[in-house]
Tab-separated table of C-alpha atoms in Angstrom:
chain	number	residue	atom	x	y	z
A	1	UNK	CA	0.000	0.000	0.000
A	2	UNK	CA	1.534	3.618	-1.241
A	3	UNK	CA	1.908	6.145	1.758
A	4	UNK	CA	0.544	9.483	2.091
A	5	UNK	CA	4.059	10.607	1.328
A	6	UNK	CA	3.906	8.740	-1.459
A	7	UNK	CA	1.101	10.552	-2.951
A	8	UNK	CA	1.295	13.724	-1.877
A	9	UNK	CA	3.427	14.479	-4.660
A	10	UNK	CA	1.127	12.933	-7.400
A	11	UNK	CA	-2.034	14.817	-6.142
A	12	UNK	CA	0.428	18.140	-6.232
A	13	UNK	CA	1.096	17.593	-10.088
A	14	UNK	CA	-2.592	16.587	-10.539
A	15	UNK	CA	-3.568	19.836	-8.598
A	16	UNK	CA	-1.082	21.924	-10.670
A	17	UNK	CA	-2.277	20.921	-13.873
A	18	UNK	CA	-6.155	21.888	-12.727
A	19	UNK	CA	-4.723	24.838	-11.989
A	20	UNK	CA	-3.577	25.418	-15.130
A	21	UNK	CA	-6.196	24.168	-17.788
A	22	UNK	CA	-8.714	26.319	-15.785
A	23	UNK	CA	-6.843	29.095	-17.028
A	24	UNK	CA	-6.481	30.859	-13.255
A	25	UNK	CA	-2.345	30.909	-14.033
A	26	UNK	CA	0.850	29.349	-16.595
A	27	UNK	CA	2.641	30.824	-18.700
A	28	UNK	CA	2.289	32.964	-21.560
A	29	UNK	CA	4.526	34.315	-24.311
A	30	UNK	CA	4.055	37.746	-23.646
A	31	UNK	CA	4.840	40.615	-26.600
A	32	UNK	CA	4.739	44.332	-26.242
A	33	UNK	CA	1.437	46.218	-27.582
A	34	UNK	CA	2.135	50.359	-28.023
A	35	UNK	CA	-1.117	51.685	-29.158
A	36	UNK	CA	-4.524	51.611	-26.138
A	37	UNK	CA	-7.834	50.247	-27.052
A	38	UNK	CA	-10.617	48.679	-25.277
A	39	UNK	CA	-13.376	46.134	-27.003
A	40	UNK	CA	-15.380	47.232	-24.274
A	41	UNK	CA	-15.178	51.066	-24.052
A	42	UNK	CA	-12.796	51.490	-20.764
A	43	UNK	CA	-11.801	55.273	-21.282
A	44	UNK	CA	-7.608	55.217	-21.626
A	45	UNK	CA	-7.965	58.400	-19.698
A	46	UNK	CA	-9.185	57.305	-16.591
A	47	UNK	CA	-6.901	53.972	-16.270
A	48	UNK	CA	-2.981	53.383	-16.055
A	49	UNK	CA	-2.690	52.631	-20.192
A	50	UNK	CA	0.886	51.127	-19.427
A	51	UNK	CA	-0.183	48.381	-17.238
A	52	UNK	CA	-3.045	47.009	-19.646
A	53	UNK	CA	-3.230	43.056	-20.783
A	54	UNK	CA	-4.870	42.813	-24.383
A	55	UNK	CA	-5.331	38.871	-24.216
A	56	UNK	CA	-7.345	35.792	-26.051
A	57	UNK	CA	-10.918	35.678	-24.532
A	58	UNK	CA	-13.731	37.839	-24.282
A	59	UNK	CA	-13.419	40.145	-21.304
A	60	UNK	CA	-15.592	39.438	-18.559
A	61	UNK	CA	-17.269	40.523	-15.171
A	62	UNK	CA	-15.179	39.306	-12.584
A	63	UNK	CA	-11.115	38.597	-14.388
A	64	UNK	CA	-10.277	41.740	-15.252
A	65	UNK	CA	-6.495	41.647	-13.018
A	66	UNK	CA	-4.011	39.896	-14.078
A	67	UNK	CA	-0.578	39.333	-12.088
A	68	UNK	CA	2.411	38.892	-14.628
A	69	UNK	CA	6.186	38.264	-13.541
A	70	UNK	CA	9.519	37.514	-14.980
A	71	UNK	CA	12.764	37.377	-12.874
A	72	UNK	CA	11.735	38.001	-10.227
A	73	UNK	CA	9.348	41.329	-11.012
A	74	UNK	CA	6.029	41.677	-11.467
A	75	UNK	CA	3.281	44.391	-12.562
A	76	UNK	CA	-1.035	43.904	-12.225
A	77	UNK	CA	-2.579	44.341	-15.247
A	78	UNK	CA	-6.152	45.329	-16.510
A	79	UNK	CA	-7.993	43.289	-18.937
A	80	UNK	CA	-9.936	45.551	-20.951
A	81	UNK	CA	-9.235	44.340	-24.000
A	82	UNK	CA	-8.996	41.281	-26.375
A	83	UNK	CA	-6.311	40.536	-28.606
A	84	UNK	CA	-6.572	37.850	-32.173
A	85	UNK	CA	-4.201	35.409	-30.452
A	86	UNK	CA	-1.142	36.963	-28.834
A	87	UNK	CA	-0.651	38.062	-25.482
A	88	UNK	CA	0.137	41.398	-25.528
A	89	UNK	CA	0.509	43.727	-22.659
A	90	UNK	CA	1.554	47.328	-22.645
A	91	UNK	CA	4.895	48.348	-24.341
A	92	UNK	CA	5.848	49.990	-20.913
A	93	UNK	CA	5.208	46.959	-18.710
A	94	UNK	CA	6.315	44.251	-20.918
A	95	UNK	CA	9.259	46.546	-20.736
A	96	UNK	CA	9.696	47.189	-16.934
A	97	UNK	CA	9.618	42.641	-16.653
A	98	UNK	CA	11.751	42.395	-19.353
A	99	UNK	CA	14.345	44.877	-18.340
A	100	UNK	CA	13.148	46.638	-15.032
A	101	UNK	CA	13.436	49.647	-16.605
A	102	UNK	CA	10.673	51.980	-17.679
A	103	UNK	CA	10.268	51.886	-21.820
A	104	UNK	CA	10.327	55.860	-21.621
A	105	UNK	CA	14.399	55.652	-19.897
A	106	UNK	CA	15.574	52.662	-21.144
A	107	UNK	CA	13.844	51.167	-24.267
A	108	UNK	CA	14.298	47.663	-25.435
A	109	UNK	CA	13.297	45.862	-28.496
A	110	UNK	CA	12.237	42.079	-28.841
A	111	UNK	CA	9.397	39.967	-29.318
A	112	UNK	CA	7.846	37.287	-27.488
A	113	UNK	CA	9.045	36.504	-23.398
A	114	UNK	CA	7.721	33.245	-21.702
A	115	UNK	CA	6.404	34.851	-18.308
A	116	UNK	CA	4.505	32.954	-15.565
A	117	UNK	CA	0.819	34.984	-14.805
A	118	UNK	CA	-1.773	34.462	-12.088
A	119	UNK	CA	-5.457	35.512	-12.527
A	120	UNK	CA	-6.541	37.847	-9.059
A	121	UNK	CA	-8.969	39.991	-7.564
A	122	UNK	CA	-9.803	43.204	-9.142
A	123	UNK	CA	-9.252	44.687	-5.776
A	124	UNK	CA	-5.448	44.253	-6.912
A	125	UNK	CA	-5.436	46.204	-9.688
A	126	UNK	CA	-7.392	49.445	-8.154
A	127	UNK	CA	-4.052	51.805	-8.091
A	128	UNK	CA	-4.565	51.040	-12.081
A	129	UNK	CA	-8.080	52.923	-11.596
A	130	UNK	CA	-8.206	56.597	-11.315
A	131	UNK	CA	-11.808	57.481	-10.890
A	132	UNK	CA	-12.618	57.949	-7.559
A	133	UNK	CA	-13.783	54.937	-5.491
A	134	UNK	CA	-11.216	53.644	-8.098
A	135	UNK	CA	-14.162	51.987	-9.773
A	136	UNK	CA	-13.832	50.895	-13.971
A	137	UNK	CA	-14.989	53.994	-15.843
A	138	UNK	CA	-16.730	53.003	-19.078
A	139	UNK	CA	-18.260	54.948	-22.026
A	140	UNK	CA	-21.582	55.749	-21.304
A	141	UNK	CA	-22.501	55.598	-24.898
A	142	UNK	CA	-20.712	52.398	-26.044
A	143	UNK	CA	-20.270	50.450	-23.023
A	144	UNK	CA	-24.303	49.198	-22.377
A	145	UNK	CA	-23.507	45.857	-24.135
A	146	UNK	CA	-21.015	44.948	-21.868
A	147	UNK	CA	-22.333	46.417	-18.657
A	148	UNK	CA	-25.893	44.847	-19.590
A	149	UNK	CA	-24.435	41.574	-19.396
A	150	UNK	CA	-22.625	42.786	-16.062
A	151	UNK	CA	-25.661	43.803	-14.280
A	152	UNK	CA	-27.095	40.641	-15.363
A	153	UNK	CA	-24.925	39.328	-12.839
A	154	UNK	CA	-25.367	41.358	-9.966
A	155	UNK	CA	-22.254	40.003	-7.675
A	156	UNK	CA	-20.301	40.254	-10.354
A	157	UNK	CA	-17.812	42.735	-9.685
A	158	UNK	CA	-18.279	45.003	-12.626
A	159	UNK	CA	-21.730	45.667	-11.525
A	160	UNK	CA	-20.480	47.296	-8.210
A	161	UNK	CA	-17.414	48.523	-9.111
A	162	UNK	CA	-18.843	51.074	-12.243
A	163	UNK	CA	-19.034	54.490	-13.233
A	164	UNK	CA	-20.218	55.941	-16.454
A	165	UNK	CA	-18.417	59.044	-18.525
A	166	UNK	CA	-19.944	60.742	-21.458
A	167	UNK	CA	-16.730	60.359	-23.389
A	168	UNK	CA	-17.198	58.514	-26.760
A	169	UNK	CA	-14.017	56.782	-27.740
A	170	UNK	CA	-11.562	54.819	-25.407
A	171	UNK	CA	-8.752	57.301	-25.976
A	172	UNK	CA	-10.575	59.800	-24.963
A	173	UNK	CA	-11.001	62.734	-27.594
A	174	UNK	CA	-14.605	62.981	-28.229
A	175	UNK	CA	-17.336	63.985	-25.656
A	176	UNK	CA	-17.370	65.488	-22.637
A	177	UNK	CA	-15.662	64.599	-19.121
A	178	UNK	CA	-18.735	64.240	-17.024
A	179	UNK	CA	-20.008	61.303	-14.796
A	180	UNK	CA	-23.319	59.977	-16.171
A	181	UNK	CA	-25.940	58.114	-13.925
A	182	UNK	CA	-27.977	55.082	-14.741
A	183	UNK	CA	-31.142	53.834	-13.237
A	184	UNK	CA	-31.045	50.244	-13.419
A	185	UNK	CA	-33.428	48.378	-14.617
A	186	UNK	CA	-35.604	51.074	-15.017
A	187	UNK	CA	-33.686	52.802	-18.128
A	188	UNK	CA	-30.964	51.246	-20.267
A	189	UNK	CA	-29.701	54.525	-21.588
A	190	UNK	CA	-27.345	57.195	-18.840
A	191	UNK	CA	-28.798	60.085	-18.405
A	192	UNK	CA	-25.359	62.761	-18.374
A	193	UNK	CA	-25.537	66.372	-17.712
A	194	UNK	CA	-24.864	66.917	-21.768
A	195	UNK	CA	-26.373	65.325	-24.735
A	196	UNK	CA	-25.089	61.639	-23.853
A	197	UNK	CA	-23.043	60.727	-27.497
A	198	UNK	CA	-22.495	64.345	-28.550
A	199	UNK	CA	-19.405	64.511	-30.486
A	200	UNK	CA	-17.659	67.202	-29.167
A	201	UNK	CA	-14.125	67.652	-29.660
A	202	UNK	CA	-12.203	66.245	-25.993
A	203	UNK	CA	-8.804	67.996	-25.038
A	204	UNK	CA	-8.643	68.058	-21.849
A	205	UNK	CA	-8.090	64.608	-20.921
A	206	UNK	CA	-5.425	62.848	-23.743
A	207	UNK	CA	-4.419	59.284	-23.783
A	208	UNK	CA	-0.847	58.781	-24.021
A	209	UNK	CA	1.317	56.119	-25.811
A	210	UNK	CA	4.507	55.036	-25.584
A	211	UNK	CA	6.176	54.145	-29.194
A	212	UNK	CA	7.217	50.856	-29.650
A	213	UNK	CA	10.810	50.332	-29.713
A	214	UNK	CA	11.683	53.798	-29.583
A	215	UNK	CA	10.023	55.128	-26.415
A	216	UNK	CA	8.904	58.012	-27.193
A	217	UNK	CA	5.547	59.798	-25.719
A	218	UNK	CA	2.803	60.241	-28.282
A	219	UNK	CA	-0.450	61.741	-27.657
A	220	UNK	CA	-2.902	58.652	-28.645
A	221	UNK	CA	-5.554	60.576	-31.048
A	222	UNK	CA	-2.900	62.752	-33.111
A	223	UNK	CA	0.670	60.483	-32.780
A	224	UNK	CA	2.152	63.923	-31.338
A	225	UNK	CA	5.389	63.397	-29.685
A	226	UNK	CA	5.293	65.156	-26.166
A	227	UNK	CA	7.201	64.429	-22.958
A	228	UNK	CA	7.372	61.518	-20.808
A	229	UNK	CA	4.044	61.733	-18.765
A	230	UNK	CA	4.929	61.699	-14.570
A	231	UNK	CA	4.218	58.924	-13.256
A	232	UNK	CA	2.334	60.069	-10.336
A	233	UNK	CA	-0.787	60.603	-12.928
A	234	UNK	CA	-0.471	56.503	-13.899
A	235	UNK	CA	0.994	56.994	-17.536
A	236	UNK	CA	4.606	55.296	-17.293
A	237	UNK	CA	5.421	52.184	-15.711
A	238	UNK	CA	6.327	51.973	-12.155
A	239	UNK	CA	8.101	49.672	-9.755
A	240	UNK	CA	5.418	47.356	-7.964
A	241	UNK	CA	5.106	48.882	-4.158
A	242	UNK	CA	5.735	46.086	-1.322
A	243	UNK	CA	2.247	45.512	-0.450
A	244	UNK	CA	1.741	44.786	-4.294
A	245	UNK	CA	4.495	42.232	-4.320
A	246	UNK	CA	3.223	40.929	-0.854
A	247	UNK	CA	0.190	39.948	-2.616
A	248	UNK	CA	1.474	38.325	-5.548
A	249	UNK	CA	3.627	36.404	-3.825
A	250	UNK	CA	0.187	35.605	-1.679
A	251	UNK	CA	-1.544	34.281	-4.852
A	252	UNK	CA	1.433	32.476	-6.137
A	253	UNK	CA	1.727	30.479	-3.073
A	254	UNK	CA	-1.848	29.751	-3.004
A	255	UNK	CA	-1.577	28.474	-6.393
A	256	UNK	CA	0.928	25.679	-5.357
A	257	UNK	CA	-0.764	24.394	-1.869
């Protein structure tokens, strides 16, 4: 008769593998995207757009955070978008795991890194959120699709963790910067203090990009090169802090017992 000893092992591997066809973590060969976009409407100028995952599979209401390392760093990433195949991630991130240097001081050219990720609560990726309540700010006239199907699920955390913007396009330069309110089930259309989908012409909040594999700071709707955006307003990569390495390290260890 085997000993527990004996299988321990065995039901680790077989754990592992569950683990890993579930899709919760592995490894991915991750290549660097310069250009933001969202499939469903998250406004590029109300997120960090240098710590964004654009990933196989539809988005969805709850796995939005994603945990990717390499060496020994690691970044949280939103998932507000969804690649043809590849597994991209922001220029500036892909960057920062690759090199541990920002891609706006020190860029680096190359193609696709094996790196280990772990799915994890969208709590984790909140600093990525700048909207206050750090809640996912979505276009109040092209989002209802996707935050239909969210309220659908009311525990979901999409459907509590929400806010609305009359601001057409994901990067940001048409509409108008205003919170827009929605009564649930009541009305499927926000009601915003301007005409909700007027076309107005948006400068006053830009979306930044950072050119891939030169570095250099574009403004998203007009490729204008500008300087390197501080980092204190979210738009070039940062060093995780210690309580955001505490918790990866949390979730990786979790993964394994």
């Amino acid at each position: 008769m085997r000993g527990v000893s004996t299988l321990l092992p065995l039901l680790g591997a077989v754990s592992r593998v569950a683990a890993a066809e579930d899709g919760s973590s592995g490894a991915v060969w991750a290549t660097p995207h310069d250009s933001y976009s969202s499939s469903i409407g998250v406004l590029g100028c109300k997120v960090n757009t240098n710590r964004i995952a654009y990933w196989p599979g539809s988005v969805d209401c709850n796995n939005i955070c994603v945990s990717l390392s390499y060496e020994g760093r690691s970044v949280y990433l939103l998932r507000v978008d969804q690649s043809q195949g590849a597994h991209d991630v922001s220029f500036d991130a892909w960057n920062y795991l690759y090199t541990g240097f920002s891609a706006t001081k020190k860029p680096t050219a190359g193609g696709a890194i094996a790196m280990n990720y772990v799915n994890v609560d969208a709590s984790a990726c909140a600093d990525l959120l700048h909207t206050d309540g750090n809640k996912l700010p979505l276009s109040a006239a092209n989002s209802m699709n996707f935050l239909a199907s969210c309220l659908a699920q009311p525990d979901s955390w999409v459907a509590k963790n929400y806010v609305l913007y009359n601001i057409l396009d994901s990067i940001c330069s048409w509409g108008h910067d205003e919170v827009c309110t929605l009564d649930w089930p009541a009305a499927n259309q926000a009601s915003c203090p301007s005409a909700l989908g007027d076309p107005a012409t948006l400068t006053s909040a830009p979306v930044y990009n950072i050119k891939y594999p030169s570095g250099e700071t574009v403004v998203a709707s007009s490729g204008q090169v500008v300087d390197a955006q501080d980092e204190n307003i979210g738009r070039i990569g940062k060093s995780p802090d210690l309580l955001g390495l505490f918790l990866v390290v949390v979730s990786e260890i979790m993964y394994f017992l």
